[in-house]
XYZ file of C-alpha atoms in Angstrom:
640
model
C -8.025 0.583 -3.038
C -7.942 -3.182 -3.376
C -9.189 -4.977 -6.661
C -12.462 -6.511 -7.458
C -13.246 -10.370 -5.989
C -12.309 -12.824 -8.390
C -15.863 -13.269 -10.894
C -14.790 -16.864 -11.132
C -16.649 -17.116 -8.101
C -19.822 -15.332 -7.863
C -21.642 -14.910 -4.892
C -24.854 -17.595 -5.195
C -21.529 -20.664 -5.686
C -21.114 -21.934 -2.757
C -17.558 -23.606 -3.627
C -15.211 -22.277 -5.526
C -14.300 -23.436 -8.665
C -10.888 -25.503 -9.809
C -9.158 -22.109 -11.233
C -9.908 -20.118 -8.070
C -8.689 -22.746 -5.933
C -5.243 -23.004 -8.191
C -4.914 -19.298 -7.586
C -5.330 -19.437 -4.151
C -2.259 -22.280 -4.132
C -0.399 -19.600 -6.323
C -1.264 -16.819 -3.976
C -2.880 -14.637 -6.772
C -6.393 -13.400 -5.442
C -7.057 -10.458 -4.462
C -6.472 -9.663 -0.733
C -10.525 -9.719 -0.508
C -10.853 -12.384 -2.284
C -7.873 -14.380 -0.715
C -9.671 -13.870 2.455
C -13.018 -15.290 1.500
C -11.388 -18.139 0.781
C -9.609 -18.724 3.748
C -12.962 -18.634 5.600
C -14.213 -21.088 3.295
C -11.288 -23.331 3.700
C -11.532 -23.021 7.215
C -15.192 -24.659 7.483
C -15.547 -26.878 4.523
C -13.492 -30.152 4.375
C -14.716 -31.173 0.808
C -12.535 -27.911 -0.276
C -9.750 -28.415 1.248
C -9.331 -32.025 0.056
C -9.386 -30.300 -3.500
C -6.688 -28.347 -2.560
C -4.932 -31.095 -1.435
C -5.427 -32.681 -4.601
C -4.381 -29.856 -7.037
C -1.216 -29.421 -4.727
C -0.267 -33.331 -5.284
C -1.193 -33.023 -9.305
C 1.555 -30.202 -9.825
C 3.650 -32.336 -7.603
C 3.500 -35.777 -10.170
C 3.104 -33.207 -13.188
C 6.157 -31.731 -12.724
C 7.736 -35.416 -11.365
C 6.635 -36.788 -14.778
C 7.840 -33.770 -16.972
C 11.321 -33.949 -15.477
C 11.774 -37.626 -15.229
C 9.734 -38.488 -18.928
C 8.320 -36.104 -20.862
C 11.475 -34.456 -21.339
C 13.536 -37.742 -22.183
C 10.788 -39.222 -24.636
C 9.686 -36.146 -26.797
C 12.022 -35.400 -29.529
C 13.834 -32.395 -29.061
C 12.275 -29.303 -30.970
C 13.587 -28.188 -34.928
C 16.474 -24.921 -34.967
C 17.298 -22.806 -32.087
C 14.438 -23.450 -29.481
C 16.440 -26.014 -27.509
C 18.526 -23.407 -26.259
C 15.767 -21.588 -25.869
C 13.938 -23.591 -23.401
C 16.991 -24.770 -21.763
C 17.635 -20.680 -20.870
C 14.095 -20.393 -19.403
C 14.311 -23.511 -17.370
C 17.465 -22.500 -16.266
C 15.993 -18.719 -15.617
C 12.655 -20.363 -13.478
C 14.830 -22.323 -11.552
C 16.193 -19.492 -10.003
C 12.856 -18.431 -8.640
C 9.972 -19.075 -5.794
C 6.943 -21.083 -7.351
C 6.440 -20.596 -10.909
C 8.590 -17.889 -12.209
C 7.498 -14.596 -13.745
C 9.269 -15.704 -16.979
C 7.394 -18.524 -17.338
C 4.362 -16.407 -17.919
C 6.445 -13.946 -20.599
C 7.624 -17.451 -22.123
C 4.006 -17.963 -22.503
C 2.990 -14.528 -23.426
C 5.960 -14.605 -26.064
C 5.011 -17.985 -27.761
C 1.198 -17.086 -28.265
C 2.340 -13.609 -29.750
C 4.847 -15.280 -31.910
C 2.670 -18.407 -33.066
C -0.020 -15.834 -33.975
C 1.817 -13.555 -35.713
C 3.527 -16.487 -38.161
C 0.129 -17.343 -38.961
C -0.416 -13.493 -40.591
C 0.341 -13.441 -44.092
C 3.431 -11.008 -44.978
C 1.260 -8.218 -46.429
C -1.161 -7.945 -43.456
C 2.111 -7.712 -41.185
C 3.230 -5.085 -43.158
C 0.355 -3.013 -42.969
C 0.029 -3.801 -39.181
C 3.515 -2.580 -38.527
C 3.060 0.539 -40.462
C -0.125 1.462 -38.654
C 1.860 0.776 -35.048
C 4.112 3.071 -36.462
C 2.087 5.563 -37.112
C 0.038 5.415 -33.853
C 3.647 4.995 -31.970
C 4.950 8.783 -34.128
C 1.152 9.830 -33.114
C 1.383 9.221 -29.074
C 5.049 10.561 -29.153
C 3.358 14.128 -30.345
C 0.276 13.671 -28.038
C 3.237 13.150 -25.193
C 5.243 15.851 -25.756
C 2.562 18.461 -26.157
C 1.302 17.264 -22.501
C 4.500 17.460 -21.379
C 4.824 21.043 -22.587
C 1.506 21.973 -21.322
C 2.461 20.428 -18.040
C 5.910 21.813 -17.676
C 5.181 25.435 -18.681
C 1.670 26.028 -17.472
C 2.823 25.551 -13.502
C 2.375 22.047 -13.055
C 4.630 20.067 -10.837
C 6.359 17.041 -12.630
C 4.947 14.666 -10.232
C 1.895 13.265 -8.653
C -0.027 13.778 -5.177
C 0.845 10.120 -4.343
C 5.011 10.486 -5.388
C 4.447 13.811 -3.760
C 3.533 12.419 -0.486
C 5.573 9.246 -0.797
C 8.581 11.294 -0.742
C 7.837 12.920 2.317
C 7.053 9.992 4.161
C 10.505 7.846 2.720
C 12.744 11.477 3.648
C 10.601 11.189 7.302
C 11.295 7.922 7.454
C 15.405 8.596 6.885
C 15.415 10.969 9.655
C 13.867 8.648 12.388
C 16.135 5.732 11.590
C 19.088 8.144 12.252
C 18.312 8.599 15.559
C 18.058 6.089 18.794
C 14.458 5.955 19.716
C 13.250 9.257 18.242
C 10.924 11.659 19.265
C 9.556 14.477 16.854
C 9.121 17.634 18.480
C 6.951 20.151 16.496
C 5.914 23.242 17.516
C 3.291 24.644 15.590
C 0.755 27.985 14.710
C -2.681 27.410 14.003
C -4.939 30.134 12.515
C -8.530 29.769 12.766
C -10.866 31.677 10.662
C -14.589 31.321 10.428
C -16.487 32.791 7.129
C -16.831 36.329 9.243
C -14.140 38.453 8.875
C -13.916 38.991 12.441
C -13.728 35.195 13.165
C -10.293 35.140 13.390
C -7.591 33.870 16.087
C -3.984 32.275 16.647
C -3.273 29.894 18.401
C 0.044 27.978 19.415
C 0.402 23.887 19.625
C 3.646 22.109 20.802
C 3.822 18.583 20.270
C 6.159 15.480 21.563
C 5.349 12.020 19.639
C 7.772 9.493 20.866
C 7.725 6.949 18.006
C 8.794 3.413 19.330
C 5.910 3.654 22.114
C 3.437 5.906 21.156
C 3.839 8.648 24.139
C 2.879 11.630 23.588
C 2.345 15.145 25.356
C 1.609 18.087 24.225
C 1.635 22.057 25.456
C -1.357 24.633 25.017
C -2.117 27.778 26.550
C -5.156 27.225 28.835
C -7.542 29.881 26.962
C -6.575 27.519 23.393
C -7.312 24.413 24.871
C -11.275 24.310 23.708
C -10.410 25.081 20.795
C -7.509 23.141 19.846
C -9.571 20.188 21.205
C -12.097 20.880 18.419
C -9.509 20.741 15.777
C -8.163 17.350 17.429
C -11.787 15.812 17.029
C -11.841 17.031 13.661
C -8.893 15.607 12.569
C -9.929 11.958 14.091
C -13.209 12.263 12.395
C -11.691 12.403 8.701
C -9.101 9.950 9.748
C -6.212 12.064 10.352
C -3.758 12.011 13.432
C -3.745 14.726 16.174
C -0.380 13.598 17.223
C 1.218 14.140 13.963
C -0.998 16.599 12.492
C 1.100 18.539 10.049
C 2.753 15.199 7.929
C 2.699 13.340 4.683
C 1.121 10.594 6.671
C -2.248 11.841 8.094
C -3.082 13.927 5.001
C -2.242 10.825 3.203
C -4.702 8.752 5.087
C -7.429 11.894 4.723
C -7.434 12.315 0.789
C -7.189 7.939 0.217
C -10.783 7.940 1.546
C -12.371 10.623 -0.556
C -13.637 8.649 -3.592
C -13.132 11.002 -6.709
C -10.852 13.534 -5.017
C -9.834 16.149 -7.354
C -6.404 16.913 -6.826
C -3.578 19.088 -7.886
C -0.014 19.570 -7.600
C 1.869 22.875 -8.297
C 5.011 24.277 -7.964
C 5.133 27.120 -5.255
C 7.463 29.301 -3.136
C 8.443 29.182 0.729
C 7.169 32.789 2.558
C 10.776 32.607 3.577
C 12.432 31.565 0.253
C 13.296 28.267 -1.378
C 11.404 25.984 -3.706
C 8.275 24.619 -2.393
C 5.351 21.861 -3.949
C 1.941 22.947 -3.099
C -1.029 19.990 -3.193
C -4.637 20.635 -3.246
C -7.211 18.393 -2.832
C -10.713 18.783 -3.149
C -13.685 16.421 -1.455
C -16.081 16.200 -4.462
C -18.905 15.676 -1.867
C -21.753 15.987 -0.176
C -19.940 17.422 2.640
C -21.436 16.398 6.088
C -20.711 18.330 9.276
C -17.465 17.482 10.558
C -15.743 16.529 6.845
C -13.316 18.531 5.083
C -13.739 19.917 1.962
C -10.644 20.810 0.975
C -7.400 20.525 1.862
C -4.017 22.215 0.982
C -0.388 20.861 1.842
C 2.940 22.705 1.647
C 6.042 20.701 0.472
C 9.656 22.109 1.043
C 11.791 21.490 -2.408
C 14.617 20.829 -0.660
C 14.286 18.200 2.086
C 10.498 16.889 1.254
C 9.524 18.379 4.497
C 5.769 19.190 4.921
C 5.437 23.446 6.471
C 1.855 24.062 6.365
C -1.265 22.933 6.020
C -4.829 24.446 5.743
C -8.262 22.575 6.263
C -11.453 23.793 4.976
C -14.741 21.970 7.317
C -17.786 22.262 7.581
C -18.971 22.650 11.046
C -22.326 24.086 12.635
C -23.412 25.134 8.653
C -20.320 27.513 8.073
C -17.046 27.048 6.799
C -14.189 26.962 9.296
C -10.373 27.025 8.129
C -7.241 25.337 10.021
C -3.779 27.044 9.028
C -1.120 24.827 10.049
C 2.211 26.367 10.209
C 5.459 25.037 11.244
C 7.577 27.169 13.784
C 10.029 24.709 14.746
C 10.683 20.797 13.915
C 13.365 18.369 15.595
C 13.932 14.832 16.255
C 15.460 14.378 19.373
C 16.495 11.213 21.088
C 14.215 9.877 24.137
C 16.511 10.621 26.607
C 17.152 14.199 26.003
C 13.556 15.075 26.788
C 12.615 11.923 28.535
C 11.393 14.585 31.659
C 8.497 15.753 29.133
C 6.700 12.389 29.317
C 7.067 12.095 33.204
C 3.515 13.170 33.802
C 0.577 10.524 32.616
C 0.582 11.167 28.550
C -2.806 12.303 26.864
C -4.650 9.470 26.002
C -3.549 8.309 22.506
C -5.581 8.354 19.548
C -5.377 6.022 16.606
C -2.766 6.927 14.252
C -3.335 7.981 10.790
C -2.711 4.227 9.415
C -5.253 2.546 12.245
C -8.527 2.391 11.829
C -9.721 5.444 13.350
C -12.409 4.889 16.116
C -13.998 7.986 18.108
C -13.903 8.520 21.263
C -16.957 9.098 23.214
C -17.472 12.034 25.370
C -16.937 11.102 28.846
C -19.996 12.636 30.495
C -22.309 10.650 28.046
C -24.177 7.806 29.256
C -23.143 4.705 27.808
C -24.723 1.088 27.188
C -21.741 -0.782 27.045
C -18.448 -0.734 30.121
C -15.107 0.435 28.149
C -14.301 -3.385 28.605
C -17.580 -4.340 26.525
C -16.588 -2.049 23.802
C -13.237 -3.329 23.409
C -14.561 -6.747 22.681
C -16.905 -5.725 20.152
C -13.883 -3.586 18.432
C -11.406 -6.331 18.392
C -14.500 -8.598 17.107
C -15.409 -6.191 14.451
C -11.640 -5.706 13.806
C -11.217 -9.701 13.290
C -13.995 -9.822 10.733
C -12.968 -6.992 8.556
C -9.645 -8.157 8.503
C -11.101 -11.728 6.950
C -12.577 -9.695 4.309
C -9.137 -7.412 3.448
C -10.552 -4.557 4.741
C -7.871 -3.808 6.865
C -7.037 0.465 6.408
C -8.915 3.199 6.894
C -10.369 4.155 3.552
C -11.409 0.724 3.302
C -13.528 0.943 6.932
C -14.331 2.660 9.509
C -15.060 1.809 13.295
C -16.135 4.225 15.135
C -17.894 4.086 19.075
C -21.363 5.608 19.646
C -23.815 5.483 22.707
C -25.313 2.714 21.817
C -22.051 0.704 20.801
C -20.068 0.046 17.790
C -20.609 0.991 14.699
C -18.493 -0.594 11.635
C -18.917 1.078 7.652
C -17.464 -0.657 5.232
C -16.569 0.749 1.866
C -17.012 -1.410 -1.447
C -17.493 -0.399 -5.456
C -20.163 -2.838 -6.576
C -23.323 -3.821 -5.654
C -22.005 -7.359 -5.793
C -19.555 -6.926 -3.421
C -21.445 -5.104 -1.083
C -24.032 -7.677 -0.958
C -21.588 -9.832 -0.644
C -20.015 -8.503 2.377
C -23.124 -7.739 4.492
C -23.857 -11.227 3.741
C -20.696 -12.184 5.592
C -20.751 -9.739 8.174
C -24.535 -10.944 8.596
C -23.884 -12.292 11.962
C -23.076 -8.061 13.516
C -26.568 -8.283 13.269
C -27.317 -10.403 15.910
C -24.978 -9.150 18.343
C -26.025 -6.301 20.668
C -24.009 -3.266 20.646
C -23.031 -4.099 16.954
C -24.543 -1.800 13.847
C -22.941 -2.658 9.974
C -23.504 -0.286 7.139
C -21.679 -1.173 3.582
C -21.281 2.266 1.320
C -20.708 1.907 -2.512
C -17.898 3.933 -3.892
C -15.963 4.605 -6.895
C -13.465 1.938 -7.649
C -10.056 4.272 -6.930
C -7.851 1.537 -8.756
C -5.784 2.205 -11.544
C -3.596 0.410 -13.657
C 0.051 1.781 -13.283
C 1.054 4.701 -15.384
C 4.207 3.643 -16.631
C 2.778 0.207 -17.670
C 0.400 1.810 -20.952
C 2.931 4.429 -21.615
C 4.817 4.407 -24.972
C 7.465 1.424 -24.550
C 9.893 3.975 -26.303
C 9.405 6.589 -23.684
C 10.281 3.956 -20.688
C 13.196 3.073 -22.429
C 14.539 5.927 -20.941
C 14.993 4.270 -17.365
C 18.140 1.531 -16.936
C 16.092 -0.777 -15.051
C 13.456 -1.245 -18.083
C 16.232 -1.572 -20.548
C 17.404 -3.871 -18.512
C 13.829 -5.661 -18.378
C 14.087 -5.768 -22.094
C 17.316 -7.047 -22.697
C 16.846 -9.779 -20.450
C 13.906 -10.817 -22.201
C 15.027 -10.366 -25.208
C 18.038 -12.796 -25.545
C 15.831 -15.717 -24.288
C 14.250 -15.320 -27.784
C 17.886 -14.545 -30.054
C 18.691 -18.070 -30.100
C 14.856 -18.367 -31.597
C 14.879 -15.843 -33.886
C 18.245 -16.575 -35.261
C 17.493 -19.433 -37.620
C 13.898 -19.249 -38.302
C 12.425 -15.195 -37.883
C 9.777 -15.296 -36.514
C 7.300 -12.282 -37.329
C 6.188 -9.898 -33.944
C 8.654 -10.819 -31.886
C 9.490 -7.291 -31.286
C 5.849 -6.267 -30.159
C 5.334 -9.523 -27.791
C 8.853 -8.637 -25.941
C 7.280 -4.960 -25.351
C 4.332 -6.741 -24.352
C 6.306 -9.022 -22.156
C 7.962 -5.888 -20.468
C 4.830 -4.264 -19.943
C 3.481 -6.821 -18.036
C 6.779 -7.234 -16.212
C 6.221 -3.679 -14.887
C 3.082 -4.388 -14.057
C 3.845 -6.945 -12.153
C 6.660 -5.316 -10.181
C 4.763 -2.311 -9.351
C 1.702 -4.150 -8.003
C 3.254 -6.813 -5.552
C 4.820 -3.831 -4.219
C 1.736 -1.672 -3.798
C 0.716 -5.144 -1.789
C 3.671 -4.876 0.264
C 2.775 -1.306 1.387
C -0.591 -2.163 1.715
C -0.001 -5.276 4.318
C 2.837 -2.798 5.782
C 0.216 -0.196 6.876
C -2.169 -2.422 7.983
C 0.472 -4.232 10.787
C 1.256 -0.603 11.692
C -2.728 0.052 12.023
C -2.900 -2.914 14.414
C 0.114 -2.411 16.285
C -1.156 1.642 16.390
C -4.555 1.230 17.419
C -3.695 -2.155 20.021
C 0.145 -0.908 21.459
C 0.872 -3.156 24.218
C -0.197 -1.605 27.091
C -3.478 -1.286 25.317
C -3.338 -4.936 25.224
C -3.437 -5.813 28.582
C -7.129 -4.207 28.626
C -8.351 -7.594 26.399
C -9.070 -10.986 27.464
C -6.861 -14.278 26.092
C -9.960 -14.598 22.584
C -9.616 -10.870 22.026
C -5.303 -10.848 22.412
C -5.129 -14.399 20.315
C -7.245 -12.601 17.801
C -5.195 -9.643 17.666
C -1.860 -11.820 17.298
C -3.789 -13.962 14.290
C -4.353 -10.393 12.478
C -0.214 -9.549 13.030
C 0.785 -13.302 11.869
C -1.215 -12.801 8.471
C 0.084 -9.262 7.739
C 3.400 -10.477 8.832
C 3.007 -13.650 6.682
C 1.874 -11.586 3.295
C 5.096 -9.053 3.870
C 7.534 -12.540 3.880
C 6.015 -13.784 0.833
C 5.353 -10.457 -1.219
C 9.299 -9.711 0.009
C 10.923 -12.865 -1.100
C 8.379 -12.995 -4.464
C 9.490 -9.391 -5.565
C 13.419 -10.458 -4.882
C 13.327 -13.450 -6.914
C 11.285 -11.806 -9.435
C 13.852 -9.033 -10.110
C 16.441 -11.045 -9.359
C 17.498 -12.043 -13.046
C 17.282 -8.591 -14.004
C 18.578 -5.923 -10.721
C 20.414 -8.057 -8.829
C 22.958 -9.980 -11.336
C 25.819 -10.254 -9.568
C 24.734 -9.670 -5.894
C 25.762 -12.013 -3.144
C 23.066 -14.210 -2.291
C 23.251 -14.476 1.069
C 20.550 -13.820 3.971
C 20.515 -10.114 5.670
C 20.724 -10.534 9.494
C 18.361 -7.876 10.898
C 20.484 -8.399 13.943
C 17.445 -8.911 15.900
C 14.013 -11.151 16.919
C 11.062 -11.049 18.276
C 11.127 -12.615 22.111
C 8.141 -9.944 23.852
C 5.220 -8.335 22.812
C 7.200 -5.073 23.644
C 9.525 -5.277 21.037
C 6.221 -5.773 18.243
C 6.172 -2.123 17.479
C 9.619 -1.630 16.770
C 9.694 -4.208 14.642
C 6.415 -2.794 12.692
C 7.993 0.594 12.300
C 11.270 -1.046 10.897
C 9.269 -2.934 8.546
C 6.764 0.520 7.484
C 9.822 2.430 6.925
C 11.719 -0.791 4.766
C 8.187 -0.929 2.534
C 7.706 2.082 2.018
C 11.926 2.321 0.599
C 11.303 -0.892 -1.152
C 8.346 0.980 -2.804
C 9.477 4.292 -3.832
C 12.748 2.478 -5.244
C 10.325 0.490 -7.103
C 8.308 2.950 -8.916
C 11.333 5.205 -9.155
C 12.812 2.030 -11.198
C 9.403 1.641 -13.639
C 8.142 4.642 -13.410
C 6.881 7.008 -16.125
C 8.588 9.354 -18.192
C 7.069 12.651 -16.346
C 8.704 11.659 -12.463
C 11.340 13.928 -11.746
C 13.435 11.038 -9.679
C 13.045 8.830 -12.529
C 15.264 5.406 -12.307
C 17.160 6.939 -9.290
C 17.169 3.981 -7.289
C 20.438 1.622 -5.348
C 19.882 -1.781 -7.056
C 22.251 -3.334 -4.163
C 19.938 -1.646 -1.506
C 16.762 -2.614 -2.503
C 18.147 -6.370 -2.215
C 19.401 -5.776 1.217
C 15.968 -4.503 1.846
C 13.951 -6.974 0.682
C 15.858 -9.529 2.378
C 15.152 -7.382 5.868
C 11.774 -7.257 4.993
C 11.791 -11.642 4.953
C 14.054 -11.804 7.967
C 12.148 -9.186 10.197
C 8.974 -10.841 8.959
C 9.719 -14.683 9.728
C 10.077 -13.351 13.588
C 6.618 -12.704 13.508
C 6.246 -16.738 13.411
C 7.494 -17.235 16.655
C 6.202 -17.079 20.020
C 6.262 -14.229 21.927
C 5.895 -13.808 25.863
C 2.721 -11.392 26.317
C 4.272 -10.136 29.462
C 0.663 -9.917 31.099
């Protein structure tokens, strides 16, 4: 879930205040937030000539500081020349103002305030952080115990799943245009004992393109039908309906899911990781209460799957069991797709949007409907509500329906006043739900800085930090400069972690677009609806360069020491729309490596793959992740 607008700016201010504005120019806001503004920007001149303005003031402030200030202030008493001259010489080396400007900061408020203290006070303050420090160690290890031997896997739902999708993701970028074959048993039982059947489900999913066909016994094909609506409903993927991925995109929408990960065994043999997740409710018809997913140990690889839902008031299960799994190059089976492929429905990162029986009478020509979508699409995607437990689009008799999810009645309010103008447009019907805030601060980040210590890369953090303050501390001591360089290390992780939750985030929502709009499904829009389409691709595309090159340079200092600096040629651009989905999967799978190396570097104590991570890949990814995303910058031929 994204964070809360900025409260800088409440709703009833029209314009946004100075410190908004300068984190806008920074690119700090919240992806919500960051969008408001652009609208603003977009209709009010007065604003943008203030941006204008704050943009030429840093200009001729930092003119002045490096031309005067510098030359006419007398250099500071002991140690802190070489000080400074270290941390100018560290924020040089990155994009805008550099992370270690901030700990600078961070570490000369901490100090300053902790030279004030008398001795005795500091004293008693470090003997009491001891003591709290010896008292979290035993609360820690007792959890860990409890965790350990009472059946508990070491890891999370989320580094569960992430797993599986970064081991997919290896698999299909071993192979030339992949296709996943998947052959799979379903069991249905209803809450009779009698209500029970088998059924058998063979899938192709062609990955660069989206085809798709699948094989079911005649008798099945009601049936299996049922369970394809079902999935779509709780915004899950019928063409990959046993993966990481769609229960992924099921469970991020429940607000309050109650979820659990334990260790299991394979009916065969082997190691398995079982997940269960529960939907706290009310459970409508159609939802899914709960939900179980089987992990193998070995290879990450989801082999079943069950699905509790409510339908007609009784409870209906889906077993899910693998049979067989491949991926297969195109042209092996390329006589599979030769017949017209099922129509495709969104995958589990795209917005999902229902189909309509086709029997129904309908108000609105398919044509209509796709303008309203793409309309819809365009406005949610202003707001940052750009993946599907964030809203939901969904086609009815009558038209479109859009639901947006919030977690304040600020925000809502806010939000149906933007989207205001659905209102007037026939067709069009907006509904704003208020649910738990989902956001969390990292784990890692509160944990025990002596229990993080444990993982290179945060050693690392810490030494780095800490010898811009030696030269400091060598002369004149100065008192808490320990606890402000943990403190400047915590934030550090923070920082990490969350600009790359931001690049997964913008990552999924290209691969929504690109999912629920493939080419082909393009050339069913008119030139507004394509332009707007391409505007929504440039942004995402935009936000992946800057997060990319922000994260390098940030870690730079501190990972890649040593590294050649020199640009990663993707080895290809952008010249046709044809070869945008390619490049969206390329840059899914790169994100979501760049992530899990990321949290594998920071994160805390209790993951199993702790600090396992390639320092000189995740440069060479990152710098993919820029180069594949500048391409999205350049014209492409539509090929309409």
């Amino acid at each position: 879930m994204t964070r809360l607008a900025d409260p800088s700016w409440p709703l009833h201010m029209e314009h946004p205040p100075d410190d908004t504005l300068m984190k806008g120019v920074d690119g700090e806001l919240a992806p919500q937030e960051a969008a408001r503004m652009r609208v603003h920007l977009e209709s009010c001149w007065s604003c943008r000539t203030r941006v204008d303005r704050i943009q030429e003031a840093i200009t001729a402030f930092v003119d002045f500081y490096e031309t005067r200030f510098t030359t006419a202030v007398d250099p500071p008493p002991g140690g802190w020349r070489k000080f400074e001259a270290a941390i100018e010489a560290a924020a040089g080396r990155t994009v805008g103002r550099s992370l270690l400007s901030n700990v600078v900061s961070l570490l000369r408020s901490s100090a300053a305030a902790q030279a004030a203290r008398t001795s005795s006070f500091g004293q008693a303050a470090r003997t009491m952080a001891l003591r709290a420090a010896g008292g979290l160690l035993v609360v820690a290890v007792l959890a860990f115990a409890f965790s350990r031997y009472g059946g508990e896997a070491p890891l999370s739902a989320s580094e569960l799943l992430q797993h599986s999708e970064v081991a997919h993701a290896a698999q299909l970028s071993e192979v030339s245009r992949p296709v996943v074959h998947q052959r799979l048993r379903v069991s249905l039982r209803n809450a009779s004992p009698v209500g029970r059947s088998s059924l058998s489900w063979e899938i192709w999913r062609e990955t660069l393109e989206g085809q798709f066909h699948q094989q079911r016994d005649p008798g099945e094909v009601a049936a299996l039908d049922e369970l394809a609506r079902v999935l779509r409903a709780n915004r899950m993927d019928p063409h990959q309906p046993l993966s990481a991925a769609s229960y992924d995109s099921w469970r991020k929408g429940i607000a309050g899911a109650r979820e659990r990960v334990t260790e299991s065994r394979l009916p065969g043999g082997g190691d398995a990781f079982r997940l269960r997740t529960a939907n706290p409710g009310p459970i409508l018809n159609g939802e899914i209460s709960e939900a179980e997913l089987l992990v193998r140990a070995a290879d990450w690889h989801p082999v079943e799957e069950s699905l509790r839902v409510r339908l007609g008031g009784e409870t209906r299960e889906y077993v899910l069991t693998e049979v067989e799994f491949n991926i297969v190059r195109f042209e092996s089976v390329a006589s599979v797709f030769v017949a017209p492929p099922t129509a495709q429905p969104p995958a589990s990162n795209a917005t999902p949007v229902e189909a309509l029986p086709s029997s129904a009478p309908r108000r609105f020509s398919d044509e209509a409907l796709d303008q309203l979508e793409i309309d819809a699409s365009y406005q949610l995607h202003r707001l940052g509500l750009c993946l599907p437990e964030q809203a939901h689009i969904s086609r009815t008799l009558d038209g479109i329906e859009v639901e947006g999810r919030t977690t304040t009645i600020e925000r809502r309010d806010m939000l149906l006043q933007t989207l205001r103008a659905f209102g007037d447009v026939p067709g069009m019907d907006v509904d704003v739900r208020i649910a738990p805030d989902e956001s969390a601060a990292e784990a890692g980040v509160d944990a025990p800085l002596g229990d993080l210590m444990q993982l290179p890369a945060v050693q690392a953090v810490r030494d780095h930090v800490a010898a811009r303050v030696a030269d400091a501390d060598a002369e004149e001591p100065v008192e808490g400069a320990e606890e402000a360089i943990d403190a400047a290390v915590r934030q550090f992780i923070g920082w990490a972690t969350s600009r790359s939750d931001r690049l997964v985030f913008h990552a999924r929502a290209l691969q929504a677009l690109v999912d629920r709009w493939p080419p082909d499904g393009l050339a069913r829009l008119g030139l507004d609806e394509v332009a707007a389409w391409q505007s929504m691709v440039g942004d995402h595309a935009r936000m992946l360069h800057r997060d990319a090159e922000l994260l390098r340079t940030g870690l730079g200092p501190v990972l890649f020491a040593g590294l050649p600096d020199e640009p990663v040629s993707t080895g290809r651009r952008i010249r046709n729309v044809s070869e945008v989905p390619e490049a969206v999967r390329r840059l899914a799978t790169l994100a979501r490596t760049i992530d899990h190396a990321v949290h594998s570097a920071f994160a805390s104590p209790g993951d199993a793959a702790r600090g396992s991570f390639d320092t000189s890949g995740l440069s060479t990814s990152l710098r993919q992740v820029e180069e594949l995303a500048a391409g999205f910058d350049v014209l492409w031929t539509l090929g309409r």
